[in-house]
XYZ file of C-alpha atoms in Angstrom:
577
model
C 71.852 -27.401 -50.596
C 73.353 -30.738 -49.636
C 76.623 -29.977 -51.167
C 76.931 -27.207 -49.290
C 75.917 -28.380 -46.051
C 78.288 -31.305 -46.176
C 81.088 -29.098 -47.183
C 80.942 -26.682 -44.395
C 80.615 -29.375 -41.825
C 83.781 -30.449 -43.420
C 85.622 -27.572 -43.316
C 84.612 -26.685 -39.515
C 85.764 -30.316 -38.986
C 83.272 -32.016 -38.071
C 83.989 -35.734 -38.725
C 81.518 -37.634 -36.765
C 77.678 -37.951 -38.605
C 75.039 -40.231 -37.355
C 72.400 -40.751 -39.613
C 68.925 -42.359 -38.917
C 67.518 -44.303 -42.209
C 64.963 -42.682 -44.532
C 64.366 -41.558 -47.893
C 63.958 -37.353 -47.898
C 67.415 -37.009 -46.143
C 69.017 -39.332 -48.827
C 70.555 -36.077 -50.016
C 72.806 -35.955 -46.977
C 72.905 -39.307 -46.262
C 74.924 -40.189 -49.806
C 76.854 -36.449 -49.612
C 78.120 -37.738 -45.743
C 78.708 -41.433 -46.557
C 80.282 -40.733 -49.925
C 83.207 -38.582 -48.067
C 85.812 -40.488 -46.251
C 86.829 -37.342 -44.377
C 83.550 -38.517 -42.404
C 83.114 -41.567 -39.971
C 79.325 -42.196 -40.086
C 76.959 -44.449 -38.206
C 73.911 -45.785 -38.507
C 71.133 -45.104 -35.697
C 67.769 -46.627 -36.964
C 66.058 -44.885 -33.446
C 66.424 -41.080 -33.373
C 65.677 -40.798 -29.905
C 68.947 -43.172 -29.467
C 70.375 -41.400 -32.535
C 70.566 -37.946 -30.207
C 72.053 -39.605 -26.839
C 74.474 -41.652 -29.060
C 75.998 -38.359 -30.889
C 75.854 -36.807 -27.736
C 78.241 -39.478 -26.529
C 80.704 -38.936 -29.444
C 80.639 -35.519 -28.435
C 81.716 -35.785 -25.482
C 84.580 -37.915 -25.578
C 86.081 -36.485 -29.353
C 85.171 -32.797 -28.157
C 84.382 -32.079 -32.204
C 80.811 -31.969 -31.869
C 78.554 -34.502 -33.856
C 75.761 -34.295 -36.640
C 72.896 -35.344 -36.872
C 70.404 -36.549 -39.844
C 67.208 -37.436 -39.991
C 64.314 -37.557 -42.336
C 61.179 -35.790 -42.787
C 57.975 -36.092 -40.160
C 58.322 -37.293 -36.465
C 62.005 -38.267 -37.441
C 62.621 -34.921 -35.869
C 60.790 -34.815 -32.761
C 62.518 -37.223 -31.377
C 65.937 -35.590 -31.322
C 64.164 -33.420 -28.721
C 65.145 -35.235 -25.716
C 69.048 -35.761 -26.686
C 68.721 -31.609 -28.226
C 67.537 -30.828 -24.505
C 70.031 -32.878 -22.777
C 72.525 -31.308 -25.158
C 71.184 -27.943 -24.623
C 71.630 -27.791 -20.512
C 74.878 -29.762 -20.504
C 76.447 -27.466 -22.934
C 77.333 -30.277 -26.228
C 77.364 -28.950 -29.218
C 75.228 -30.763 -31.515
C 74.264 -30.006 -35.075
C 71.163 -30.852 -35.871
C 69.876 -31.786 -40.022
C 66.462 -32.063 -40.813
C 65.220 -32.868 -44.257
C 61.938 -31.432 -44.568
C 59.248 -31.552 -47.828
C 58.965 -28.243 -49.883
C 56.960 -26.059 -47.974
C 54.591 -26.312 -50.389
C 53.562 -30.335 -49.568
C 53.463 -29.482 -45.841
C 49.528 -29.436 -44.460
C 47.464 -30.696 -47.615
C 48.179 -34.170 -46.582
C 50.937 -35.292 -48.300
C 52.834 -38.418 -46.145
C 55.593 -37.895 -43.673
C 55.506 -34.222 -42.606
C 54.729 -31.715 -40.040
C 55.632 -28.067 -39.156
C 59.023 -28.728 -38.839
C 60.532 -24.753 -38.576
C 61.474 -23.923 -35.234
C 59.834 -27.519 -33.451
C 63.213 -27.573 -31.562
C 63.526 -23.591 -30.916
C 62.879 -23.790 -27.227
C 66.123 -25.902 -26.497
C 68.716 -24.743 -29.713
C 70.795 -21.661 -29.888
C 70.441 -21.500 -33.317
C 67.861 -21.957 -35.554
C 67.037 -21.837 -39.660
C 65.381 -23.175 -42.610
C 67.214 -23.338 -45.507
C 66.123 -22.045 -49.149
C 64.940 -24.690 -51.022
C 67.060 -24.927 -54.274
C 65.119 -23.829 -57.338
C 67.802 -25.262 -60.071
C 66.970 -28.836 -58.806
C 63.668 -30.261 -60.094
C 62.841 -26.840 -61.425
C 59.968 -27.975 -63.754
C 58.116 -29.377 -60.237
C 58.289 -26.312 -58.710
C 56.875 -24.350 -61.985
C 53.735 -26.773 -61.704
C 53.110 -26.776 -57.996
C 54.222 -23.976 -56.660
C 55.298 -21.196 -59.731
C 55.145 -18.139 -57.467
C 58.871 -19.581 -55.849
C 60.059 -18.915 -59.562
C 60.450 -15.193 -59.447
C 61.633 -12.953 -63.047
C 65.261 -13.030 -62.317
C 66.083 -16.010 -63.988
C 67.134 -19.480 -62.111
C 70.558 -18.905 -62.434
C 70.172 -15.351 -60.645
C 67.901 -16.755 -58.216
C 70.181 -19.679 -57.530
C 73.126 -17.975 -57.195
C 70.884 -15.506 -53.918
C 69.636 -18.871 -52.379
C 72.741 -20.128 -52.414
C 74.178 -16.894 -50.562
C 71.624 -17.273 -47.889
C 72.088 -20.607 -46.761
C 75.880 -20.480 -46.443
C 75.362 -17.643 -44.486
C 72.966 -19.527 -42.234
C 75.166 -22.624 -41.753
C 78.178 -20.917 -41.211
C 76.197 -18.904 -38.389
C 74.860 -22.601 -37.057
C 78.335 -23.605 -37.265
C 79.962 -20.931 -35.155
C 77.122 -21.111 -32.912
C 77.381 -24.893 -31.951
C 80.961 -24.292 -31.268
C 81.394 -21.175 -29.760
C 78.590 -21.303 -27.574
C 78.918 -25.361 -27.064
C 74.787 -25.631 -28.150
C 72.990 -27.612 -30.071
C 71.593 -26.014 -32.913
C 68.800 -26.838 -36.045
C 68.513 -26.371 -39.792
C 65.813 -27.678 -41.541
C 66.775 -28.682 -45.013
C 63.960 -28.942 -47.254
C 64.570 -31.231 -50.075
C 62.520 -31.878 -54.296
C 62.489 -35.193 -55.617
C 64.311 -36.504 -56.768
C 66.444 -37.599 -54.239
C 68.736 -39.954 -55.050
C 70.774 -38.563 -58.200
C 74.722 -38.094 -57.639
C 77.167 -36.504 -59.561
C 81.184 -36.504 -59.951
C 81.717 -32.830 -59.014
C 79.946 -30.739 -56.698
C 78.040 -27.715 -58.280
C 79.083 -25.186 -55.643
C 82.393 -23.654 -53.765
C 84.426 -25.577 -51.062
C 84.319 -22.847 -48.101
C 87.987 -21.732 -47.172
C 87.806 -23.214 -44.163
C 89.409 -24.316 -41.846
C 87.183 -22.304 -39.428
C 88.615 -21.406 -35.592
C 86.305 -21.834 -32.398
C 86.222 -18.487 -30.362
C 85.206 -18.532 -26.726
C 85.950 -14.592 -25.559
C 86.804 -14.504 -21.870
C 85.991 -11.611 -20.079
C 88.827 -10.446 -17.192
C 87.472 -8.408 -14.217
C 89.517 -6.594 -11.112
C 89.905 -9.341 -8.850
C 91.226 -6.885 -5.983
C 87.696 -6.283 -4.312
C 86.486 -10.202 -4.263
C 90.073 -11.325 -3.151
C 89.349 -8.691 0.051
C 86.292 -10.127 0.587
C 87.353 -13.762 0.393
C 90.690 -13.003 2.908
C 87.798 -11.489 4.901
C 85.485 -14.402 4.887
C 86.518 -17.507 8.017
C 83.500 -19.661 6.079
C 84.151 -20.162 2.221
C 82.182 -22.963 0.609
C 82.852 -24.269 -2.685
C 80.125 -26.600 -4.236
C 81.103 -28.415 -7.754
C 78.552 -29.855 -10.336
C 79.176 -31.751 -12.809
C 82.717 -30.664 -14.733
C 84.873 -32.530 -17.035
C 87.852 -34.337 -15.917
C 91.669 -32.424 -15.892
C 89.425 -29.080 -15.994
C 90.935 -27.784 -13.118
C 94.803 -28.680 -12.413
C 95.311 -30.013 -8.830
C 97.643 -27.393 -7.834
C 94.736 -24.754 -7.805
C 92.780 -28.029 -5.928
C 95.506 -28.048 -3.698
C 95.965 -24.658 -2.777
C 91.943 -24.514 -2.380
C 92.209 -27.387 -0.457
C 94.889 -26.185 1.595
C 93.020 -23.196 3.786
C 90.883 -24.047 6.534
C 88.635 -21.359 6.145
C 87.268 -23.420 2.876
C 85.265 -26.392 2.381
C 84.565 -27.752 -0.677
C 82.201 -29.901 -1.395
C 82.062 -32.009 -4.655
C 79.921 -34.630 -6.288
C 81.043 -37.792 -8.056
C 80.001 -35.940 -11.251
C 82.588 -33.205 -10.773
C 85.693 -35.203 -11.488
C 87.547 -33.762 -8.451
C 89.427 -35.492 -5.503
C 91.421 -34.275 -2.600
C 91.684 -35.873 0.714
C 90.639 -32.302 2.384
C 87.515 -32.722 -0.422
C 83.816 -33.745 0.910
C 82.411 -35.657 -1.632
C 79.401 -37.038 0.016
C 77.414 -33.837 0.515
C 74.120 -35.917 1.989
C 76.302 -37.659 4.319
C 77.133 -34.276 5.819
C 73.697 -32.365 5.644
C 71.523 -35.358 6.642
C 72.791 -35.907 9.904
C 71.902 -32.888 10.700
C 68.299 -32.833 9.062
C 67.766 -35.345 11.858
C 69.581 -33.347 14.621
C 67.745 -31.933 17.441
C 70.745 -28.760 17.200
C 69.265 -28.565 13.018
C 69.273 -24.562 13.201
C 72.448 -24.553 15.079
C 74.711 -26.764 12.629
C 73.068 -25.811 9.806
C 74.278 -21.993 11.399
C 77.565 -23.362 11.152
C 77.706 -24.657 8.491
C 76.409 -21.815 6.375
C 79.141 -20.213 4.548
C 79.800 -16.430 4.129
C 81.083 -16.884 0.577
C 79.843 -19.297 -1.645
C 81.767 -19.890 -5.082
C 80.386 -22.568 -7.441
C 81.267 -24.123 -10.910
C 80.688 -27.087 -12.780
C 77.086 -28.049 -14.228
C 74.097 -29.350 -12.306
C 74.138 -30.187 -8.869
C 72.823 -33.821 -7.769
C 72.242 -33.367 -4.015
C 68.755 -31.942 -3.175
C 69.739 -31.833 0.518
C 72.751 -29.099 -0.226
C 70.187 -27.102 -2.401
C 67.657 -27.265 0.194
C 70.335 -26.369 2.904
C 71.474 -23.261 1.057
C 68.890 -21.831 0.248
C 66.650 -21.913 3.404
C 70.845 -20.381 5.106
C 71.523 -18.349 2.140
C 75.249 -16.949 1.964
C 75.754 -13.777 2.199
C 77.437 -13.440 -1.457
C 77.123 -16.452 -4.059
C 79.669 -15.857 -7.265
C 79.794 -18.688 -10.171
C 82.299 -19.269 -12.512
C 81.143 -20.003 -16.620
C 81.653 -18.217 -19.234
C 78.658 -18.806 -20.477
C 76.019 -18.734 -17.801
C 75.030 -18.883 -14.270
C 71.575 -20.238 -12.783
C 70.706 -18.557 -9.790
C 69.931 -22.148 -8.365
C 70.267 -21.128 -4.712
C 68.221 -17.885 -5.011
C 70.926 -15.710 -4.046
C 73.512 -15.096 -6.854
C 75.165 -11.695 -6.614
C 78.536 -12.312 -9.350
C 78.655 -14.675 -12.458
C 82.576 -14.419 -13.308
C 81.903 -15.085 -17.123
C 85.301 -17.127 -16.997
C 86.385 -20.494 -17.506
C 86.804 -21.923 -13.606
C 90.365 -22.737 -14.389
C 91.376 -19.350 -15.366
C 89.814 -17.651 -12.831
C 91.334 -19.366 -10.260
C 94.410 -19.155 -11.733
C 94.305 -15.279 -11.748
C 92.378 -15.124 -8.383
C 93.924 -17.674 -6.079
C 97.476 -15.866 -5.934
C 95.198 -12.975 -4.322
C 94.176 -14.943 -1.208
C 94.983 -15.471 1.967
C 95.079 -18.367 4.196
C 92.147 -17.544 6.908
C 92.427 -18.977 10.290
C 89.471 -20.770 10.633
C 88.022 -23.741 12.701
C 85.226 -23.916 9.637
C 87.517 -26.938 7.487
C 88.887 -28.230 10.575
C 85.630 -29.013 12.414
C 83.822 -30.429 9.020
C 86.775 -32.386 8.263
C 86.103 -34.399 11.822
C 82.445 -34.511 11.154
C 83.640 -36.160 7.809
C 85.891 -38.736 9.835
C 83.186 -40.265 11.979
C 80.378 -40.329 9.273
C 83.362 -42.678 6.807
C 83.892 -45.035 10.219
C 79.963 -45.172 10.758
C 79.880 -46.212 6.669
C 81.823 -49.076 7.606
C 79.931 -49.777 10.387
C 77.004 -49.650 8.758
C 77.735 -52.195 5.461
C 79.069 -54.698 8.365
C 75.564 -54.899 9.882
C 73.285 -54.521 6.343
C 71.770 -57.182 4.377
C 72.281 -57.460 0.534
C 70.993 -54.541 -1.063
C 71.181 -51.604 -3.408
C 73.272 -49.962 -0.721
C 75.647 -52.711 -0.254
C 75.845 -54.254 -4.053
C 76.498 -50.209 -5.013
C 79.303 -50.593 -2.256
C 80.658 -53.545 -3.665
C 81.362 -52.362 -7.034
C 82.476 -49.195 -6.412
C 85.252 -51.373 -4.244
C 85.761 -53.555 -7.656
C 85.358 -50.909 -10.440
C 88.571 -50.722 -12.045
C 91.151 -47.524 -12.338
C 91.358 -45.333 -15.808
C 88.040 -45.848 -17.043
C 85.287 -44.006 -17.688
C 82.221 -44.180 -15.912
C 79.064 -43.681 -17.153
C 75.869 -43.144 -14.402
C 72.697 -43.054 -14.731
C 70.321 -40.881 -13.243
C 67.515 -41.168 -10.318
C 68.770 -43.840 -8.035
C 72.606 -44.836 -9.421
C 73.651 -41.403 -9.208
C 72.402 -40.785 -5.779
C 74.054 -43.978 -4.592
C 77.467 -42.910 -6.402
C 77.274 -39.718 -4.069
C 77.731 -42.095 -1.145
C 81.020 -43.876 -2.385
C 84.311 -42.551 -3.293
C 85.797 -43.724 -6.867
C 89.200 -43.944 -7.847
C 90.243 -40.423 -8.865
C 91.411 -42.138 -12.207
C 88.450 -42.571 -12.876
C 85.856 -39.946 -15.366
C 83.015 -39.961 -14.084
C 79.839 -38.593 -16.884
C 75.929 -38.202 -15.902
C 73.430 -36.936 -17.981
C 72.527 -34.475 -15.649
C 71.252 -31.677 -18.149
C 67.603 -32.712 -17.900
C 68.483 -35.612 -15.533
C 66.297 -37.984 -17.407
C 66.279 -41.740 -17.704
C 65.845 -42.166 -21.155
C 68.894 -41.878 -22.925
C 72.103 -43.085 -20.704
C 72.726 -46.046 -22.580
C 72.982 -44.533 -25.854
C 74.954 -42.138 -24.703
C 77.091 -44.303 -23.049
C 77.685 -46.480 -26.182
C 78.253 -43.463 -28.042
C 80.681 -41.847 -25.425
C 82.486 -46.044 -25.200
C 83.161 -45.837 -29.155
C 85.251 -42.541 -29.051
C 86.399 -43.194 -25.239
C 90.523 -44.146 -25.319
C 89.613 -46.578 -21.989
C 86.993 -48.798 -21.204
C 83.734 -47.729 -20.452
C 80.780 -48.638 -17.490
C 77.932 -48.235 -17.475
C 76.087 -48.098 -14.229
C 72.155 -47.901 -14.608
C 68.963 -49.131 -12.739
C 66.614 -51.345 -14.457
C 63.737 -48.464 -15.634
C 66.740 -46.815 -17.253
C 67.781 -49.493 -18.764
C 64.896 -51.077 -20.123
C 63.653 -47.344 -21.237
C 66.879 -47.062 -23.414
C 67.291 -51.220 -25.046
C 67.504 -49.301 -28.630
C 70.932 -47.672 -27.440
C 72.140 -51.601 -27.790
C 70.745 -51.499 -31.461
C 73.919 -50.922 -33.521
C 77.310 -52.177 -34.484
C 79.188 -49.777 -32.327
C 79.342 -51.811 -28.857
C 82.922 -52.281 -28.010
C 84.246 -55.719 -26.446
C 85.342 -53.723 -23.475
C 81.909 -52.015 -23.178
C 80.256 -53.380 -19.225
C 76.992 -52.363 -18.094
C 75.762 -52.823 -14.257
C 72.240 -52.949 -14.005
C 70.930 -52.403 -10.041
C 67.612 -54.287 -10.535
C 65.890 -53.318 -7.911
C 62.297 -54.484 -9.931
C 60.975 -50.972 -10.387
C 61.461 -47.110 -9.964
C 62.920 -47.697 -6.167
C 63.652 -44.124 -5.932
C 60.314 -43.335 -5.591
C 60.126 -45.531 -2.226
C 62.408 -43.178 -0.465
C 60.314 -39.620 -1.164
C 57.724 -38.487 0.699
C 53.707 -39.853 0.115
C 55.678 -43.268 -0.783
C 52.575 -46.457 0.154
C 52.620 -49.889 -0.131
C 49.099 -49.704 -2.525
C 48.500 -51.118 -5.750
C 48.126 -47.893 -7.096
C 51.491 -46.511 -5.827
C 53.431 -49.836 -7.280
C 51.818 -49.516 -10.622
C 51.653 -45.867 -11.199
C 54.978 -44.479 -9.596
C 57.373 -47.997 -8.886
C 55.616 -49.401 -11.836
C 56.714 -52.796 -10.716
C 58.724 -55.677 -13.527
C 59.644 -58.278 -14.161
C 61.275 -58.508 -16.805
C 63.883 -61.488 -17.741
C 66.656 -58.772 -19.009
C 69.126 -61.837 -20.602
C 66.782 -62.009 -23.097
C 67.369 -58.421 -24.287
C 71.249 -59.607 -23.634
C 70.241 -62.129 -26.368
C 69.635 -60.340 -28.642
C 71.682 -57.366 -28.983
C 74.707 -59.858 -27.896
C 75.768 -59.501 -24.445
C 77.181 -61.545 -22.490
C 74.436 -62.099 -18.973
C 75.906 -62.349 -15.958
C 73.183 -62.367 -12.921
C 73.981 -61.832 -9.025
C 71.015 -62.413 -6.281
C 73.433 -61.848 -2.771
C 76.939 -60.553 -1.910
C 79.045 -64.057 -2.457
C 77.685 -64.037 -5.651
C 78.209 -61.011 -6.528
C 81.890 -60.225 -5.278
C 82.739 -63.592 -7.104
C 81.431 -62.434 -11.058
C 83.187 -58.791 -10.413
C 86.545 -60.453 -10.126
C 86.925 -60.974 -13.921
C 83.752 -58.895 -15.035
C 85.861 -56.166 -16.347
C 88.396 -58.354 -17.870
C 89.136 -58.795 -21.542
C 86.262 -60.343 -23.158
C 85.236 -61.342 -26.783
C 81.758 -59.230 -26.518
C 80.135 -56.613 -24.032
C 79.075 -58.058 -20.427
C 76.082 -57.174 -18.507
C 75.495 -57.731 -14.903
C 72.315 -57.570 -13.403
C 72.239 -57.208 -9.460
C 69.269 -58.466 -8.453
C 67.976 -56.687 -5.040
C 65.072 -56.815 -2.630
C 62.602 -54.194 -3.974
C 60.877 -53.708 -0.682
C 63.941 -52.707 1.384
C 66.490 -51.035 -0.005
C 64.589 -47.986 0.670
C 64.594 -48.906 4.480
C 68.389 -49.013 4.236
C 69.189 -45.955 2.692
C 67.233 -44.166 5.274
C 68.284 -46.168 7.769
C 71.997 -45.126 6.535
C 71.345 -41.932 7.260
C 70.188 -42.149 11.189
C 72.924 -44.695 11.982
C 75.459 -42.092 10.925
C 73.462 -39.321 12.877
């Protein structure tokens, strides 16, 4: 069974394996690290394991492995399998399991390990257990598995079966870009090697098939040349997935507005990329129903993943358009409660084929959004001239510093809410884990994403998130050029700024759940270098040579005063009103 599993991820490919220590998966483990077709790495946490393949994935675009021994090894994959899962990564997940036969009579290491990760995989299986290894076990403990067609015979239909089930994970994983499970269970002993393997190399290699599915255009085109209020909202997309020729001709008509986040990887000076700077002034307006009116689009088209903003959701779906289309080709979430079309096409394509349909509308719709835009940028300035230090200001400051060409890694609740705010170089790839939009994996995947990245890599995370996720620094894969930011605000300062937020004991210990925590001691000891700024002067004086060429990885923790930032945002929000 190992053989064979190690063989077909070789002929799909698949080069990069990261393995988490124990003794039932040693099967894999030596069939992986014995191949130097593979580059493997060692992740002693699986939870890290799973964000840190995810990484990999993301950057090499040839999925990763994953292996794990038996027990609660497995279970916890499942938040990196469900952060996979709703930001489309393929991910192969490889369980070793005990015979079914040791699992509840209270043998060590195991639980019901078929189908634990169902809810969040495309895909699926256990795998036979092989009868011609430690055959005179199974005969003693279990001799109904030994059936009257002789082991050879037997052999010979269990391994049918599970090449047909990894080849079908395989596909899976790749065509549909999904994580996906098989549960290997494994007879000592489990550390015997031999010079040949005992079954076929598959006649690989095997091609990755995404069908596209073409519709008439004509009708939608008629609509859209119809339309004098298009909106376009992008999520989170990869960068270079759209070409800036179909930006620009988007970008162009000023019967369209799109609006983008820092996640989608698109710029265009005719582009709004701070949605909340748009929609909040006019939360606050005493005309609300009568912008918002004018605002709401006719058409909206969307693409890309998950969308940050709350205040755009909230907008469209209380002023629903009157037709909402997405573009995937492999699904649509009706997020705003009105989807009528999903266009099961890549965005790029479509556009392609539906673009040299339209029309330029004549429309005061870009035209009067694009002033709004104008005065809320001026009021920014305004606004950082007046401010004390704070998250809002230090955010400001390194957006301002943050190098072009690399890649940016965010993580979520506060950072990538404060990202919306700024713009970034357009050089710059911009990634989120915005799937589940949980805090407890970015810096594994960001380590992870650094070692395959061809630039540099930041990481910009607050200090929950960080201190959730100190395993992702425990490895040998941090790169010299690797930076983290931390925003260290001395709790969960998001939760200041939503409603039923109290200055109680019971509020600061059960939702900010207050610290602090001396983080150069973590720097310490996974090898950092600590860099600590308390105002602005400081702070503008370590980012001048914070992302130069260094010996080790550099931290810098941004101290800020945990009682107002929250005061500033909102206050950011009614000076630009």
């Amino acid at each position: 069974m190992a053989q064979t599993v190690v063989l077909y991820c070789k002929a799909w490919g698949i080069r990069n394996i990261v393995i988490s220590p124990g003794s039932r998966n040693a099967p894999l483990t030596i069939g992986f690290t014995e191949d130097p077709f593979f580059k493997c790495f060692s992740i002693v946490d699986e939870r890290s394991a799973a964000f840190f393949a995810m990484g990999l994935s993301q950057q090499s675009k040839e999925g990763a492995v994953l292996v794990c021994t038996s027990g609660s090894a497995l279970l916890n994959y499942y938040p990196g399998v469900a952060e996979a899962f709703y930001s489309d990564i393929p991910m192969v997940v490889i369980s070793a399991d005990r015979p079914g036969y040791k699992i509840d009579i209270g043998d060590g290491q195991t639980i019901r390990q078929p189908k634990v990760l169902e809810s969040h995989v495309n895909y699926s299986a256990v795998l036979k257990q092989d009868v011609a290894h430690a055959t005179t076990t199974i005969e003693k403990l279990q001799p109904s598995m030994i059936t009257g067609a002789g082991i050879k015979r037997q052999q010979e239909g269990i391994q049918r079966y599970n090449e047909e089930c990894i080849q079908e994970a395989l596909r899976i994983a790749f065509n549909e870009q999904a994580p996906v499970h098989l549960n290997c269970p494994f007879e000592e002993p489990l550390y015997q090697t031999q010079a040949s393997p005992d079954v076929w190399e598959p006649s690989g290699p095997f091609s990755v098939y995404r069908p596209q599915v073409p519709e008439e255009l004509q009708a939608y085109a008629d609509q859209w040349n119809s339309s004098a209020k298009k909106m376009v909202l992008v999520g989170s997309l990869s960068a270079g997935a759209v070409s800036q020729l179909l930006l620009d001709k988007l970008a162009e008509d000023p019967s369209v507005i799109v609006l983008t986040e820092t996640t989608s990887n698109l710029s265009h000076p005719n582009f709004f990329p701070s949605i909340d700077s748009i929609v909040a002034p006019i939360e606050k307006s005493e005309r609300k129903d009568e912008l918002f009116r004018q605002l709401q689009p006719d058409i909206l088209l969307t693409f890309g993943g998950m969308i940050v903003s709350k205040k755009i959701k909230a907008f469209l779906r209380e002023y629903r358009p009157q037709h909402h289309w997405h573009l995937d080709q492999k699904k649509a979430y009706d997020t705003f409660f009105c989807l009528e079309h999903h266009f099961k096409q890549d965005p790029a394509d479509f556009l392609r084929s539906f673009l040299p349909k339209t029309k330029k509308t004549e429309s005061g719709y870009q035209p009067y959004w694009a002033a709004v835009k104008r005065r809320y940028e001026e009021k920014r300035q305004d606004y950082l001239s007046q401010i004390p230090f704070s998250d809002f200001k230090a955010f400001h400051s390194v957006v301002r510093n943050i190098p072009t060409n690399i890649s940016l890694q965010l993580a979520n609740s506060s950072t990538v809410r404060y990202s919306q705010l700024f713009d970034l170089p357009p050089s710059v790839r911009v990634y989120c884990n915005r799937g589940t939009s949980g805090i407890e994996g970015s810096t594994s995947t960001a380590v992870g994403a650094a070692f395959n990245a061809d630039t540099p890599t930041v990481l910009i995370t607050g200090d929950l998130s960080f201190l959730y996720d100190t395993n992702g620094l425990w490895n040998n894969y941090l790169r010299s050029d690797f930076r983290i930011i931390v925003m260290n605000n001395g709790g969960g300062g998001i939760f200041r700024i939503l409603p039923g937020a109290e200055e109680t004991r019971n509020f600061k210990t059960y939702f900010e759940t207050t610290q602090e925590l001396n983080l150069e001691h973590s720097c310490e000891m996974y090898g950092l270098q600590h860099d600590r700024a308390t105002n602005e002067s400081e702070l503008d004086s370590l980012l001048q040579d914070f992302f130069t060429i260094s010996e080790k990885p550099r931290l810098l923790e941004i101290c800020t005063p945990r009682t107002l930032n929250n005061k500033i945002l909102l206050a950011y929000f009614d000076f630009i009103s």
